[in-house]
Amino acid sequence: MLRAMIEPQRTDVAIIGAGPVGLFAVFECGMLKMHAHVFDALDLPGGQCMALYPEKPIYDIPGYPEIEAAQLVERLAEQAKPFAPVYHLGQTVTALSPETAGGFRLQTSSGTIVIASAVIIAAGVGAFGPNRPPLEGIEGFEGRSVFYLVQRRDALRGKRVVIAGGGDSAVDWAISLAEVAARVMVVHRRAKFRAAPESTARLEALAAAGRIELVIPYQLHGLEGADGKLSAVIVANLQGETKRLAADVLLPFFGLSMNLGPIAQWGLALDHHHIAVAPATCMSSVPGIFAIGDIAAYPGKLKLILSGFAEAALAAHAIYPLVHPGEVLHFEYSTMKGVPGR
Ligand SMILES: Cc1cc2nc3c(=O)[nH]c(=O)nc-3n(C[C@H](O)[C@H](O)[C@H](O)COP(=O)(O)OP(=O)(O)OC[C@H]3O[C@@H](n4cnc5c(N)ncnc54)[C@H](O)[C@@H]3O)c2cc1C
């Protein structure tokens, strides 16, 4: 009933996915006077760069001999900013359907409805979602004391941090946070870690030096605290014996699930779980719906950020006549037209 009352918002272009390629599509659309709404299942922009490797240097972004993934995302968001995109973060686009009057209606998991003249799907490998540990009441702590991604290491300075998991993320973050956190405890249900051998060796060396506490083989059992503020994490071993770890923050790193999910139901021609597009325009099998970045498939496709950037430009130019019907697009360089506010 409440959902039926939500007023749809209108925009020129709806961009599904705020990964590096979706962010650059905001800029490309903006340069052609097309306003964008951007959706992402994650709470923050950046897609794989932020979810999987924020602190890793990337070496093949033109003009940057080396740039950390998180820094690239920051730059892309800054480049998109003059075009005032509207972000709908923490929301999965669950439905996409044509409007009878033209354009498309998108609906999100939070009930937001947006009507757009054209749609760009920059959904990477699908909507990211954390694999949540089944702990009673965990939702109440999420975003305040329980985090599935670390955006800024410094936010955890001086905190007592429990990291759960045995893979690369758990081990890499334990090593990194040992430099700033008051206490780092790593809970893993096995004695062996699955991370890269050099990282595991570093973790064990830090543990031997007393900088990291390995709580193994234990698994998460419960949380203590109130009003979203954690006071302790309860862990249990295979015999069911429990232990209380006084903590301010829990970082469960059990991987991210990636789910093409609803996109597969939108009637678009697919090619091995990717959206088949025409390489010159990035248009899908449905006129008005475009796909760019990792999710787009065409012969010779390279899944690289730089290919996604070029695809964003192609799609924006192909969309222009849909948003500005009857207007002739005169090709101009950015050096000729500049950007708002500069
Ligand atoms: C460890 C690692 C290192 C890499 N190194 C490099 C490198 O050096 N150079 C390089 O060029 N590339 C590199 N890549 C690949 C690069 O990260 C990807 O090519 C790039 O992220 C693709 O960008 P994208 O915007 O298309 O998709 P993504 O980054 O995957 O972003 C897609 C976003 O769409 C969202 N989404 C999906 N479906 C929905 C939905 N229905 N509703 C709402 N949101 C949705 C997802 O949550 C996600 O945030 C690397 C990848 C990894 C994992």
XYZ file of C-alpha atoms and ligand atoms in Angstrom:
395
model
C 0.000 0.000 0.000
C 2.806 2.358 1.044
C 4.787 1.421 -2.081
C 1.868 2.265 -4.351
C 1.956 5.791 -2.917
C 5.646 6.412 -3.648
C 5.915 9.075 -6.370
C 8.196 8.008 -9.214
C 11.246 10.198 -9.786
C 12.121 11.090 -13.390
C 15.499 11.297 -15.059
C 17.160 11.105 -18.448
C 19.352 8.081 -17.809
C 19.212 5.426 -15.098
C 22.586 3.818 -14.462
C 22.490 0.445 -12.714
C 25.828 -0.043 -10.968
C 28.095 2.547 -9.354
C 31.306 0.704 -10.141
C 34.123 2.581 -11.925
C 32.337 2.239 -15.253
C 28.914 3.367 -13.988
C 30.564 6.408 -12.367
C 32.292 7.380 -15.598
C 28.989 6.961 -17.462
C 27.584 9.760 -15.257
C 30.317 12.040 -16.605
C 29.831 10.993 -20.235
C 26.056 11.459 -20.001
C 26.534 14.771 -18.211
C 28.793 16.066 -20.975
C 25.893 15.437 -23.364
C 23.422 17.263 -21.080
C 21.782 14.134 -19.762
C 21.047 13.827 -16.051
C 21.544 10.499 -14.299
C 20.250 8.518 -11.338
C 22.702 5.845 -10.189
C 21.792 2.661 -8.295
C 23.982 0.251 -6.393
C 23.306 -2.676 -4.122
C 26.371 -1.675 -2.092
C 26.306 1.181 0.405
C 29.178 2.932 -1.321
C 30.220 3.592 -4.898
C 33.163 1.798 -6.473
C 31.986 -1.713 -7.368
C 34.755 -4.319 -7.385
C 37.425 -1.657 -6.757
C 35.963 -0.832 -3.341
C 34.491 -4.214 -2.471
C 37.430 -6.387 -3.416
C 40.670 -4.423 -3.603
C 40.438 -0.818 -2.313
C 44.101 -0.610 -1.274
C 45.616 -2.405 -4.275
C 47.451 -0.261 -6.839
C 46.140 -0.361 -10.421
C 48.738 0.206 -13.122
C 46.724 0.354 -16.352
C 44.580 3.443 -15.968
C 45.675 5.902 -18.676
C 47.451 8.898 -17.206
C 48.022 7.265 -13.810
C 51.211 5.187 -13.724
C 49.887 3.847 -10.406
C 46.685 4.548 -8.503
C 45.045 2.754 -5.573
C 41.607 1.383 -6.461
C 39.878 3.455 -3.743
C 41.625 6.585 -4.965
C 40.471 5.944 -8.546
C 36.891 5.661 -7.316
C 37.263 8.921 -5.404
C 38.536 10.647 -8.590
C 35.701 9.224 -10.690
C 33.103 10.390 -8.167
C 34.720 13.836 -8.201
C 34.645 13.890 -12.014
C 30.928 12.954 -11.970
C 30.031 15.497 -9.250
C 29.489 18.613 -11.445
C 26.637 16.745 -13.131
C 24.813 16.248 -9.800
C 23.923 12.581 -10.124
C 21.306 11.229 -7.723
C 22.672 8.138 -5.967
C 20.430 5.363 -4.677
C 22.940 3.290 -2.696
C 22.231 0.147 -0.711
C 19.414 -0.617 -3.148
C 19.247 -3.406 -5.704
C 17.296 -2.664 -8.853
C 14.826 -5.521 -8.785
C 12.532 -4.652 -11.690
C 12.956 -2.940 -15.046
C 10.049 -2.634 -17.460
C 9.078 -0.438 -20.404
C 6.685 2.456 -19.810
C 3.765 2.754 -22.196
C 4.512 6.452 -22.732
C 8.170 5.633 -23.577
C 11.219 5.066 -21.436
C 11.614 2.607 -18.591
C 10.430 2.136 -15.010
C 12.948 0.880 -12.471
C 12.082 -0.324 -9.000
C 14.531 -1.030 -6.185
C 14.581 -3.326 -3.193
C 13.708 -0.272 -1.036
C 10.683 0.597 -3.149
C 12.270 3.589 -4.945
C 10.752 4.057 -8.397
C 12.532 5.956 -11.150
C 11.340 6.525 -14.689
C 14.151 7.102 -17.193
C 14.309 7.759 -20.926
C 17.168 5.249 -21.248
C 18.967 2.739 -19.056
C 22.655 1.881 -18.801
C 23.397 -1.388 -17.069
C 26.921 -1.222 -15.614
C 26.324 -4.057 -13.203
C 29.710 -5.805 -13.388
C 29.291 -9.360 -12.264
C 25.939 -8.619 -10.646
C 24.778 -7.145 -7.356
C 27.260 -7.575 -4.547
C 26.067 -8.656 -1.173
C 28.018 -9.823 1.861
C 27.702 -13.393 3.071
C 26.298 -12.621 6.524
C 27.088 -14.821 9.511
C 23.864 -16.191 11.021
C 24.100 -14.288 14.325
C 20.990 -13.255 16.187
C 20.429 -9.497 16.082
C 23.377 -8.771 13.756
C 21.258 -6.385 11.632
C 21.075 -4.000 14.603
C 24.872 -3.657 14.610
C 25.446 -3.461 10.853
C 26.852 -0.151 9.670
C 27.710 0.883 13.268
C 29.895 -1.856 14.730
C 29.673 -4.631 12.158
C 31.110 -3.914 8.712
C 31.464 -6.170 5.672
C 33.771 -3.726 3.886
C 36.390 -1.358 5.238
C 36.300 1.975 3.502
C 38.937 3.753 5.559
C 41.464 1.961 7.703
C 41.827 5.050 9.875
C 38.218 4.787 11.060
C 39.364 1.726 13.052
C 42.314 3.446 14.709
C 42.493 2.621 18.421
C 39.580 0.132 18.241
C 39.406 -3.464 19.420
C 38.650 -5.313 16.191
C 37.482 -8.895 15.696
C 38.015 -10.172 12.150
C 36.223 -13.375 11.171
C 37.270 -15.502 8.212
C 40.282 -17.312 6.819
C 40.668 -15.945 3.285
C 42.664 -13.132 1.727
C 40.429 -10.285 2.957
C 40.521 -11.478 6.572
C 44.270 -11.987 6.576
C 45.173 -8.833 4.594
C 42.999 -6.630 6.814
C 44.361 -8.210 9.998
C 47.904 -7.387 8.862
C 46.939 -3.859 7.844
C 44.891 -3.093 10.968
C 47.608 -4.398 13.286
C 49.330 -1.061 12.538
C 46.457 1.125 13.776
C 43.957 -0.854 15.886
C 44.282 -1.218 19.652
C 43.783 -4.969 19.370
C 43.222 -7.300 16.419
C 41.666 -10.735 16.964
C 41.238 -13.149 14.047
C 38.567 -15.797 14.451
C 38.765 -18.742 12.052
C 37.129 -22.134 12.328
C 40.177 -23.971 11.035
C 43.807 -23.884 12.134
C 44.925 -23.234 8.518
C 44.261 -20.028 6.567
C 43.275 -19.982 2.885
C 45.065 -16.711 2.112
C 48.169 -16.305 -0.074
C 51.116 -18.078 1.603
C 53.176 -14.840 2.010
C 50.238 -13.122 3.716
C 49.612 -16.095 5.984
C 53.302 -16.100 6.936
C 53.102 -12.378 7.806
C 49.964 -12.955 9.869
C 51.636 -15.751 11.810
C 54.740 -13.620 12.379
C 52.590 -10.780 13.752
C 50.753 -13.279 15.945
C 54.069 -14.616 17.268
C 55.105 -11.019 18.023
C 51.881 -10.493 19.991
C 50.467 -7.883 17.577
C 47.567 -10.091 16.425
C 45.628 -12.669 18.435
C 44.624 -15.805 16.521
C 41.407 -17.267 17.914
C 41.448 -20.672 16.175
C 39.684 -23.012 15.669
C 36.683 -20.986 16.758
C 33.627 -19.591 15.051
C 31.273 -16.719 15.689
C 28.546 -17.560 18.176
C 26.909 -14.330 19.346
C 27.141 -10.587 19.838
C 26.855 -8.456 22.968
C 26.084 -4.770 23.058
C 23.253 -2.289 22.836
C 21.945 0.384 20.445
C 24.193 -0.788 17.622
C 27.294 -0.466 19.796
C 29.165 -3.716 20.194
C 30.805 -4.632 23.531
C 31.839 -8.224 22.868
C 31.872 -11.001 20.315
C 31.155 -14.487 21.626
C 32.972 -17.300 19.859
C 32.609 -21.073 20.227
C 34.872 -24.005 19.377
C 33.764 -27.337 17.912
C 33.139 -28.698 21.408
C 30.713 -25.831 22.009
C 32.946 -24.107 24.583
C 32.476 -20.368 24.373
C 34.832 -17.435 24.865
C 34.040 -13.713 25.175
C 36.180 -11.295 23.152
C 35.747 -7.689 24.295
C 35.458 -5.726 21.035
C 34.269 -2.495 19.446
C 34.055 -3.720 15.868
C 33.383 -6.998 14.068
C 34.500 -7.481 10.471
C 33.003 -10.704 9.092
C 34.885 -11.526 5.872
C 33.077 -14.542 4.495
C 33.172 -13.336 0.916
C 30.737 -11.460 -1.218
C 28.031 -13.183 -3.144
C 27.553 -11.886 -6.659
C 24.200 -12.302 -8.188
C 23.141 -11.407 -11.730
C 19.749 -12.064 -10.139
C 16.955 -9.860 -11.403
C 18.892 -8.738 -14.513
C 18.506 -12.218 -15.985
C 14.715 -11.760 -15.884
C 14.552 -8.513 -17.857
C 14.177 -10.115 -21.285
C 17.648 -9.078 -22.546
C 19.620 -11.381 -24.841
C 22.379 -12.925 -22.732
C 25.706 -14.447 -23.637
C 27.068 -16.738 -20.910
C 25.590 -14.667 -18.021
C 26.584 -11.383 -19.657
C 24.444 -8.957 -21.650
C 25.010 -9.214 -25.382
C 25.496 -5.743 -26.915
C 26.249 -4.160 -30.276
C 29.909 -3.089 -29.946
C 29.465 0.266 -31.717
C 26.724 1.512 -29.360
C 26.627 -0.917 -26.412
C 22.893 -1.279 -26.992
C 21.378 -4.515 -25.757
C 18.719 -6.528 -27.598
C 16.124 -4.118 -26.132
C 16.294 -0.638 -27.721
C 16.863 1.974 -25.026
C 18.693 -0.400 -22.683
C 22.487 -0.353 -22.892
C 25.154 -2.414 -21.112
C 28.763 -1.396 -20.442
C 31.718 -2.562 -18.360
C 32.220 -6.127 -17.156
C 28.615 -7.143 -17.765
C 28.669 -6.302 -21.480
C 29.603 -8.999 -23.989
C 30.696 -8.627 -27.609
C 33.394 -10.308 -29.694
C 36.860 -9.408 -28.428
C 35.604 -7.841 -25.173
C 38.348 -7.126 -22.628
C 37.148 -6.945 -19.038
C 39.227 -3.914 -18.147
C 38.250 -0.630 -16.546
C 39.598 1.284 -19.542
C 37.396 -0.673 -21.984
C 34.414 0.171 -19.767
C 35.286 3.880 -19.929
C 35.230 3.827 -23.748
C 31.949 1.898 -23.710
C 30.444 4.599 -21.453
C 31.251 7.201 -24.127
C 29.780 5.066 -26.901
C 26.579 4.404 -24.954
C 26.119 8.082 -23.984
C 26.397 9.165 -27.620
C 23.931 6.477 -28.702
C 21.483 7.530 -25.964
C 21.541 11.246 -26.840
C 18.794 11.055 -29.538
C 16.529 9.167 -27.108
C 16.782 11.932 -24.514
C 16.907 14.857 -26.953
C 14.778 13.672 -29.880
C 15.071 15.788 -33.006
C 18.232 17.555 -31.785
C 21.358 17.011 -33.816
C 24.384 16.076 -31.744
C 27.456 17.979 -32.856
C 30.511 16.106 -31.689
C 32.684 18.253 -29.436
C 35.791 17.567 -27.385
C 35.727 18.226 -23.641
C 38.426 20.848 -24.251
C 35.899 22.782 -26.372
C 32.912 22.718 -24.049
C 34.507 22.435 -20.594
C 32.575 21.110 -17.570
C 30.185 22.939 -15.249
C 31.963 24.900 -12.524
C 35.391 24.891 -14.240
C 41.483 -8.199 -7.464
C 41.128 -7.505 -8.744
C 42.066 -6.726 -9.390
C 41.734 -6.070 -10.582
N 42.704 -5.314 -11.206
C 42.375 -4.632 -12.342
C 43.358 -3.830 -13.013
O 44.505 -3.757 -12.606
N 42.958 -3.141 -14.129
C 41.692 -3.237 -14.643
O 41.389 -2.577 -15.642
N 40.763 -4.014 -14.026
C 41.075 -4.709 -12.909
N 40.127 -5.511 -12.306
C 38.812 -5.616 -12.937
C 37.974 -4.384 -12.675
O 37.817 -4.192 -11.266
C 36.627 -4.524 -13.343
O 36.832 -4.618 -14.731
C 35.756 -3.310 -13.036
O 35.479 -3.212 -11.662
C 34.443 -3.400 -13.813
O 33.726 -2.258 -13.494
P 32.135 -2.207 -13.635
O 31.759 -0.829 -13.228
O 31.758 -2.712 -14.977
O 31.573 -3.292 -12.613
P 31.780 -3.505 -11.049
O 33.020 -2.899 -10.557
O 31.593 -4.976 -10.856
O 30.553 -2.714 -10.415
C 29.236 -3.131 -10.666
C 28.335 -2.626 -9.564
O 26.979 -2.880 -9.959
C 26.222 -3.205 -8.812
N 25.016 -3.937 -9.222
C 24.928 -5.059 -9.954
N 23.639 -5.418 -10.155
C 22.890 -4.484 -9.509
C 21.500 -4.301 -9.342
N 20.579 -5.129 -9.878
N 21.079 -3.251 -8.597
C 21.987 -2.381 -8.032
N 23.317 -2.524 -8.179
C 23.760 -3.545 -8.907
C 27.180 -4.059 -7.980
O 26.799 -4.051 -6.604
C 28.522 -3.352 -8.243
O 28.841 -2.409 -7.236
C 40.436 -6.188 -11.130
C 39.475 -6.962 -10.476
C 39.808 -7.634 -9.304
C 38.762 -8.451 -8.622
